Tab-separated table of C-alpha atoms in Angstrom:
chain	number	residue	atom	x	y	z
B	1	UNK	CA	0.193	0.101	0.045
B	2	UNK	CA	1.518	3.495	-0.988
B	3	UNK	CA	-0.862	5.782	1.099
B	4	UNK	CA	-3.818	5.709	3.452
B	5	UNK	CA	-6.815	5.007	1.556
B	6	UNK	CA	-8.704	8.463	1.823
B	7	UNK	CA	-10.144	10.654	-0.643
B	8	UNK	CA	-7.292	12.709	-2.492
B	9	UNK	CA	-4.468	10.297	-1.557
B	10	UNK	CA	-3.196	9.838	-5.057
B	11	UNK	CA	-2.760	11.876	-8.192
B	12	UNK	CA	-1.500	10.975	-11.399
B	13	UNK	CA	0.461	7.785	-12.190
B	14	UNK	CA	2.586	7.199	-15.072
B	15	UNK	CA	4.724	4.114	-15.876
B	16	UNK	CA	7.392	2.525	-18.128
B	17	UNK	CA	6.794	-1.057	-18.894
B	18	UNK	CA	10.187	-1.899	-20.444
B	19	UNK	CA	11.959	-0.623	-17.260
B	20	UNK	CA	9.210	-1.796	-14.800
B	21	UNK	CA	8.896	1.435	-13.194
B	22	UNK	CA	5.791	3.386	-11.763
B	23	UNK	CA	5.723	6.920	-10.656
B	24	UNK	CA	2.743	7.665	-8.123
B	25	UNK	CA	1.787	11.303	-6.925
B	26	UNK	CA	0.993	11.089	-3.223
B	27	UNK	CA	-1.028	14.249	-3.048
B	28	UNK	CA	-2.383	14.216	0.527
B	29	UNK	CA	1.125	12.755	1.820
B	30	UNK	CA	2.946	15.566	-0.202
B	31	UNK	CA	5.524	12.912	-1.691
B	32	UNK	CA	6.154	10.819	-5.133
B	33	UNK	CA	6.415	7.288	-4.782
B	34	UNK	CA	8.452	5.109	-7.130
B	35	UNK	CA	7.560	1.360	-7.613
B	36	UNK	CA	9.967	-0.932	-9.264
B	37	UNK	CA	8.235	-4.363	-10.038
B	38	UNK	CA	11.233	-5.996	-11.102
B	39	UNK	CA	15.050	-5.929	-10.893
B	40	UNK	CA	16.895	-4.556	-7.858
B	41	UNK	CA	16.732	-1.484	-5.781
B	42	UNK	CA	19.365	1.048	-7.244
B	43	UNK	CA	20.595	2.288	-3.786
B	44	UNK	CA	20.031	-0.758	-1.719
B	45	UNK	CA	20.487	-3.556	-4.220
B	46	UNK	CA	17.811	-5.280	-2.900
B	47	UNK	CA	15.244	-7.400	-5.074
B	48	UNK	CA	12.165	-5.975	-6.210
B	49	UNK	CA	9.196	-5.295	-6.239
B	50	UNK	CA	9.871	-2.339	-4.082
B	51	UNK	CA	8.514	0.937	-3.456
B	52	UNK	CA	10.745	4.076	-2.392
B	53	UNK	CA	9.075	7.418	-1.324
B	54	UNK	CA	10.510	11.147	-1.597
B	55	UNK	CA	8.886	13.858	0.276
B	56	UNK	CA	8.328	17.128	-1.411
B	57	UNK	CA	7.850	19.222	1.376
B	58	UNK	CA	4.613	20.727	3.073
B	59	UNK	CA	2.069	22.248	1.133
B	60	UNK	CA	3.475	20.806	-2.202
B	61	UNK	CA	0.313	18.921	-3.342
B	62	UNK	CA	1.837	16.757	-6.135
B	63	UNK	CA	-0.420	15.847	-8.806
B	64	UNK	CA	0.675	14.991	-12.194
B	65	UNK	CA	3.928	12.980	-13.246
B	66	UNK	CA	5.782	11.994	-15.767
B	67	UNK	CA	8.343	9.731	-16.322
B	68	UNK	CA	11.567	9.499	-18.414
B	69	UNK	CA	13.789	6.656	-17.772
B	70	UNK	CA	16.259	7.202	-19.883
B	71	UNK	CA	17.148	10.677	-18.813
B	72	UNK	CA	17.170	9.259	-14.893
B	73	UNK	CA	14.332	11.323	-13.742
B	74	UNK	CA	10.536	12.149	-13.106
B	75	UNK	CA	9.094	15.114	-13.207
B	76	UNK	CA	6.162	16.048	-10.653
B	77	UNK	CA	3.645	18.540	-10.910
B	78	UNK	CA	3.187	20.378	-7.288
B	79	UNK	CA	-0.050	22.417	-7.043
B	80	UNK	CA	0.807	24.279	-3.906
B	81	UNK	CA	-1.773	25.672	-1.633
B	82	UNK	CA	-3.771	29.128	-2.582
B	83	UNK	CA	-3.571	32.348	-0.189
B	84	UNK	CA	-6.436	31.861	2.560
B	85	UNK	CA	-6.335	28.140	2.520
B	86	UNK	CA	-9.103	27.371	5.337
B	87	UNK	CA	-6.906	24.528	6.954
B	88	UNK	CA	-4.182	27.272	7.403
B	89	UNK	CA	-3.958	29.994	9.975
B	90	UNK	CA	-5.018	33.410	9.358
B	91	UNK	CA	-3.169	35.372	6.552
B	92	UNK	CA	-1.263	32.290	5.148
B	93	UNK	CA	0.323	33.629	2.315
B	94	UNK	CA	-0.065	30.602	-0.230
B	95	UNK	CA	2.670	28.102	-1.584
B	96	UNK	CA	3.071	28.834	-5.518
B	97	UNK	CA	2.532	25.935	-7.830
B	98	UNK	CA	5.847	24.282	-9.058
B	99	UNK	CA	7.305	21.592	-11.079
B	100	UNK	CA	10.074	18.947	-9.444
B	101	UNK	CA	12.621	17.406	-11.317
B	102	UNK	CA	13.643	13.919	-9.440
B	103	UNK	CA	16.824	11.789	-10.269
B	104	UNK	CA	15.541	8.438	-10.356
B	105	UNK	CA	18.349	6.469	-9.640
B	106	UNK	CA	18.927	8.204	-6.051
B	107	UNK	CA	15.296	9.262	-5.532
B	108	UNK	CA	16.477	12.981	-4.870
B	109	UNK	CA	15.066	16.303	-5.999
B	110	UNK	CA	17.831	18.303	-8.262
B	111	UNK	CA	15.391	21.158	-9.093
B	112	UNK	CA	12.309	22.869	-8.566
B	113	UNK	CA	10.878	25.187	-11.081
B	114	UNK	CA	8.181	27.964	-10.280
B	115	UNK	CA	5.522	27.684	-12.702
B	116	UNK	CA	3.996	31.160	-11.753
B	117	UNK	CA	5.765	34.340	-10.251
B	118	UNK	CA	2.741	35.236	-7.930
B	119	UNK	CA	-0.801	34.942	-7.028
B	120	UNK	CA	-3.193	37.477	-8.097
B	121	UNK	CA	-3.546	40.122	-5.194
B	122	UNK	CA	-7.169	40.255	-6.116
B	123	UNK	CA	-7.737	36.341	-5.790
B	124	UNK	CA	-9.514	36.491	-9.164
B	125	UNK	CA	-7.338	34.122	-10.825
B	126	UNK	CA	-6.676	30.753	-9.697
B	127	UNK	CA	-4.095	28.108	-10.828
B	128	UNK	CA	-4.851	24.441	-10.830
B	129	UNK	CA	-1.487	22.802	-12.689
B	130	UNK	CA	-2.651	19.355	-13.439
B	131	UNK	CA	-1.117	16.752	-15.947
B	132	UNK	CA	2.352	17.014	-17.082
B	133	UNK	CA	4.193	15.113	-20.041
B	134	UNK	CA	7.892	15.176	-21.193
B	135	UNK	CA	9.365	15.394	-24.729
B	136	UNK	CA	12.576	13.958	-24.166
B	137	UNK	CA	14.350	14.817	-27.528
B	138	UNK	CA	13.830	18.454	-26.967
B	139	UNK	CA	14.035	18.173	-23.337
B	140	UNK	CA	10.715	19.961	-22.633
B	141	UNK	CA	8.013	19.518	-20.423
B	142	UNK	CA	4.516	20.474	-21.047
B	143	UNK	CA	2.192	21.085	-18.248
B	144	UNK	CA	-1.553	21.672	-18.280
B	145	UNK	CA	-3.430	24.131	-16.033
B	146	UNK	CA	-7.146	23.462	-15.201
B	147	UNK	CA	-7.702	26.916	-13.863
B	148	UNK	CA	-7.690	30.388	-14.656
B	149	UNK	CA	-3.904	31.406	-14.941
B	150	UNK	CA	-4.935	33.797	-17.838
B	151	UNK	CA	-7.593	35.422	-16.586
B	152	UNK	CA	-9.646	33.921	-19.347
B	153	UNK	CA	-11.609	31.277	-17.402
B	154	UNK	CA	-10.184	28.996	-20.090
B	155	UNK	CA	-6.846	26.928	-18.811
B	156	UNK	CA	-4.349	26.424	-20.655
B	157	UNK	CA	-0.848	24.983	-21.107
B	158	UNK	CA	2.757	25.793	-20.522
B	159	UNK	CA	6.078	24.930	-21.783
B	160	UNK	CA	9.130	24.118	-19.424
B	161	UNK	CA	12.764	24.051	-20.614
B	162	UNK	CA	14.166	21.311	-18.583
B	163	UNK	CA	17.887	22.594	-19.612
B	164	UNK	CA	17.449	26.013	-18.421
B	165	UNK	CA	14.780	25.154	-15.772
B	166	UNK	CA	12.524	28.098	-16.901
B	167	UNK	CA	9.003	28.392	-18.233
B	168	UNK	CA	9.597	29.463	-21.896
B	169	UNK	CA	6.026	29.585	-23.267
B	170	UNK	CA	2.427	29.761	-22.306
B	171	UNK	CA	-0.503	28.823	-24.461
B	172	UNK	CA	-4.075	29.783	-23.442
B	173	UNK	CA	-6.602	27.194	-24.584
B	174	UNK	CA	-7.964	29.767	-27.021
B	175	UNK	CA	-11.398	29.403	-27.328
B	176	UNK	CA	-11.736	26.025	-25.533
B	177	UNK	CA	-12.525	25.807	-21.892
B	178	UNK	CA	-11.258	23.373	-19.171
B	179	UNK	CA	-8.197	21.394	-20.409
B	180	UNK	CA	-8.562	18.014	-19.518
B	181	UNK	CA	-5.673	15.551	-21.198
B	182	UNK	CA	-2.336	15.911	-22.426
B	183	UNK	CA	-0.105	13.788	-24.361
B	184	UNK	CA	3.252	14.451	-26.548
B	185	UNK	CA	4.187	12.750	-29.597
B	186	UNK	CA	8.096	12.491	-29.277
B	187	UNK	CA	8.518	11.507	-32.878
B	188	UNK	CA	7.283	14.702	-34.224
B	189	UNK	CA	7.428	16.976	-31.123
B	190	UNK	CA	4.119	17.582	-30.671
B	191	UNK	CA	1.774	18.207	-27.970
B	192	UNK	CA	-1.889	17.683	-27.766
B	193	UNK	CA	-3.941	19.039	-25.314
B	194	UNK	CA	-7.922	18.086	-24.872
B	195	UNK	CA	-10.410	20.560	-23.996
B	196	UNK	CA	-13.630	19.131	-22.378
B	197	UNK	CA	-15.895	21.973	-22.910
B	198	UNK	CA	-14.778	23.203	-26.229
B	199	UNK	CA	-15.425	26.389	-27.762
B	200	UNK	CA	-17.611	28.750	-25.524
B	201	UNK	CA	-19.171	30.341	-28.468
B	202	UNK	CA	-20.629	27.624	-29.947
B	203	UNK	CA	-24.669	27.742	-30.242
B	204	UNK	CA	-25.755	24.193	-30.880
B	205	UNK	CA	-29.221	23.547	-32.065
B	206	UNK	CA	-31.822	22.844	-29.362
B	207	UNK	CA	-31.211	19.228	-28.141
B	208	UNK	CA	-27.794	18.978	-29.556
B	209	UNK	CA	-24.755	19.205	-27.358
B	210	UNK	CA	-21.904	21.332	-27.072
B	211	UNK	CA	-18.539	19.463	-28.562
B	212	UNK	CA	-14.921	19.579	-27.270
B	213	UNK	CA	-11.841	19.939	-28.963
B	214	UNK	CA	-7.976	19.057	-29.257
B	215	UNK	CA	-5.344	21.491	-29.698
B	216	UNK	CA	-2.060	20.656	-31.211
B	217	UNK	CA	1.058	22.685	-29.984
B	218	UNK	CA	4.455	22.679	-32.280
B	219	UNK	CA	7.055	22.244	-29.537
B	220	UNK	CA	9.699	22.502	-32.178
B	221	UNK	CA	8.334	25.750	-33.160
B	222	UNK	CA	6.642	27.652	-30.008
B	223	UNK	CA	6.089	30.647	-32.064
B	224	UNK	CA	3.734	28.922	-34.227
B	225	UNK	CA	-0.026	29.329	-33.160
B	226	UNK	CA	-1.649	26.054	-31.828
B	227	UNK	CA	-4.115	24.100	-34.105
B	228	UNK	CA	-7.745	23.333	-32.518
B	229	UNK	CA	-9.939	20.910	-34.167
B	230	UNK	CA	-13.498	19.872	-32.757
B	231	UNK	CA	-13.877	16.329	-31.301
B	232	UNK	CA	-17.041	15.093	-29.512
B	233	UNK	CA	-18.732	15.460	-26.215
B	234	UNK	CA	-16.379	16.260	-23.316
B	235	UNK	CA	-13.077	14.916	-24.365
B	236	UNK	CA	-10.606	13.465	-21.647
B	237	UNK	CA	-7.725	11.197	-21.863
B	238	UNK	CA	-5.412	11.671	-25.262
B	239	UNK	CA	-3.050	9.038	-26.628
B	240	UNK	CA	-0.422	8.664	-29.339
B	241	UNK	CA	-0.226	6.123	-31.842
B	242	UNK	CA	3.297	6.408	-33.008
B	243	UNK	CA	2.942	4.439	-36.260
B	244	UNK	CA	5.320	1.621	-35.580
B	245	UNK	CA	2.934	-1.049	-36.962
B	246	UNK	CA	1.451	0.996	-39.614
B	247	UNK	CA	2.043	4.123	-41.597
B	248	UNK	CA	-1.016	6.129	-39.817
B	249	UNK	CA	-0.138	8.197	-37.089
B	250	UNK	CA	-2.843	9.522	-34.995
B	251	UNK	CA	-3.949	11.086	-31.571
B	252	UNK	CA	-6.576	9.229	-29.779
B	253	UNK	CA	-8.921	11.187	-27.898
B	254	UNK	CA	-11.379	9.370	-25.579
B	255	UNK	CA	-14.714	11.405	-25.499
B	256	UNK	CA	-16.317	10.591	-22.037
B	257	UNK	CA	-19.874	11.815	-22.189
B	258	UNK	CA	-20.437	10.615	-25.833
B	259	UNK	CA	-18.989	7.031	-25.434
B	260	UNK	CA	-16.868	7.225	-28.320
B	261	UNK	CA	-13.112	7.961	-29.927
B	262	UNK	CA	-12.105	10.584	-32.214
B	263	UNK	CA	-8.857	9.528	-33.960
B	264	UNK	CA	-6.799	13.062	-35.230
B	265	UNK	CA	-4.329	12.894	-38.206
B	266	UNK	CA	-1.243	14.459	-36.375
B	267	UNK	CA	0.234	15.888	-39.181
B	268	UNK	CA	-2.926	17.456	-40.618
B	269	UNK	CA	-5.252	17.752	-37.835
B	270	UNK	CA	-8.584	18.572	-40.300
B	271	UNK	CA	-8.383	14.879	-40.970
B	272	UNK	CA	-10.453	13.283	-38.032
B	273	UNK	CA	-12.894	10.280	-37.499
B	274	UNK	CA	-14.886	9.562	-34.509
B	275	UNK	CA	-15.719	6.024	-33.890
B	276	UNK	CA	-18.038	4.319	-31.392
B	277	UNK	CA	-16.992	2.823	-28.219
B	278	UNK	CA	-19.142	0.160	-26.620
B	279	UNK	CA	-18.454	0.972	-22.799
B	280	UNK	CA	-22.204	-0.654	-22.151
B	281	UNK	CA	-23.680	-1.205	-18.879
B	282	UNK	CA	-23.473	2.207	-17.126
B	283	UNK	CA	-19.370	2.308	-17.635
B	284	UNK	CA	-18.054	5.938	-18.096
B	285	UNK	CA	-14.613	5.583	-19.678
B	286	UNK	CA	-12.306	8.498	-18.422
B	287	UNK	CA	-8.877	7.787	-19.718
B	288	UNK	CA	-6.957	6.211	-22.236
B	289	UNK	CA	-3.457	4.574	-23.120
B	290	UNK	CA	-1.984	3.059	-26.546
B	291	UNK	CA	0.016	-0.178	-26.994
B	292	UNK	CA	1.103	-0.943	-30.509
B	293	UNK	CA	0.027	-4.495	-31.216
B	294	UNK	CA	-0.880	-6.808	-33.604
B	295	UNK	CA	-3.716	-9.509	-32.613
B	296	UNK	CA	-6.110	-12.231	-33.899
B	297	UNK	CA	-3.856	-12.631	-37.072
B	298	UNK	CA	-5.136	-8.805	-37.840
B	299	UNK	CA	-2.427	-6.249	-38.273
B	300	UNK	CA	-3.675	-3.392	-36.066
B	301	UNK	CA	-2.413	0.059	-35.431
B	302	UNK	CA	-2.872	-0.266	-31.620
B	303	UNK	CA	-5.217	-1.401	-29.043
B	304	UNK	CA	-6.716	1.384	-26.752
B	305	UNK	CA	-7.169	0.905	-23.107
B	306	UNK	CA	-9.248	3.217	-21.347
B	307	UNK	CA	-9.810	3.125	-17.656
B	308	UNK	CA	-13.763	3.751	-16.627
B	309	UNK	CA	-15.239	4.602	-13.549
B	310	UNK	CA	-18.375	2.510	-13.641
B	311	UNK	CA	-17.272	-1.103	-12.479
B	312	UNK	CA	-13.561	-0.161	-12.740
B	313	UNK	CA	-13.182	-2.389	-16.015
B	314	UNK	CA	-10.779	-1.811	-18.898
B	315	UNK	CA	-11.660	-1.811	-22.277
B	316	UNK	CA	-9.408	-3.270	-24.788
B	317	UNK	CA	-10.297	-2.266	-28.438
B	318	UNK	CA	-8.309	-3.140	-31.655
B	319	UNK	CA	-8.417	-0.420	-34.213
B	320	UNK	CA	-7.508	-1.670	-37.743
B	321	UNK	CA	-5.388	1.058	-39.559
B	322	UNK	CA	-7.834	1.492	-42.290
B	323	UNK	CA	-10.030	2.971	-39.865
B	324	UNK	CA	-7.698	5.679	-39.181
B	325	UNK	CA	-7.279	9.266	-41.109
């Protein structure tokens, strides 16, 4: 057991299957846990499975995590504590959100990068950094914020240079509300951010839903404006098909409310296709992962594996390359 069972005990989790390592944010304990499912502990050389925990300090409130085993590191989004936190003494100034860079082999924090310079003195803007992903080739991390960091009530994304340990670019979500998912294509150096509530200016006919969107950010050229495309209802998780089994190269978005999947061509986001996803029996799919695979004698681009809420099930879906844009 990594933490005492309670609401908000853990945040995000990331894993490296080939290395047999998991990173788990222990939000209520202000710590990050590294779980090795095989091999030996790099410090004690004891056989694994084994767990090591690193405290990130009072009020850090870690949530998002991203592993980069090749560069011996894990990055952790610390959400901090806002001014006036009711559990704190009167006049509590707050603890600003930050990004911790932790060396895996020694489990030591080697950098703590501020994500914002100050709280809004009027208390109108609120920060809610959540998920993080790494582009190891460019040595960049992308963090999405689900709060109001730009005064637009939209959320957005920021790019952190892991060489200089500074935030180098900020992107509001444009016309999209509530950033909800994040994935990076490390081959083409693109970041994809799902926006659950889509364009607030949309005016659907009576009885028709509001649609979400997916934003593509070019990490190789941060001055290039992001590209946004429409998905279906309430997109959440995003996964990247690296195109290792076929020539198709897609970002796969899980639409929770409409119970389907939108595939977006990463090179030409205007090419999209939405496919039904049979999460029946009251299941509510919340997130998605991608495993390139070939099963049942059919060459598939991959298997989409959403984790769902109703019933705590996992669904494995084979998608043939011909169905992708």
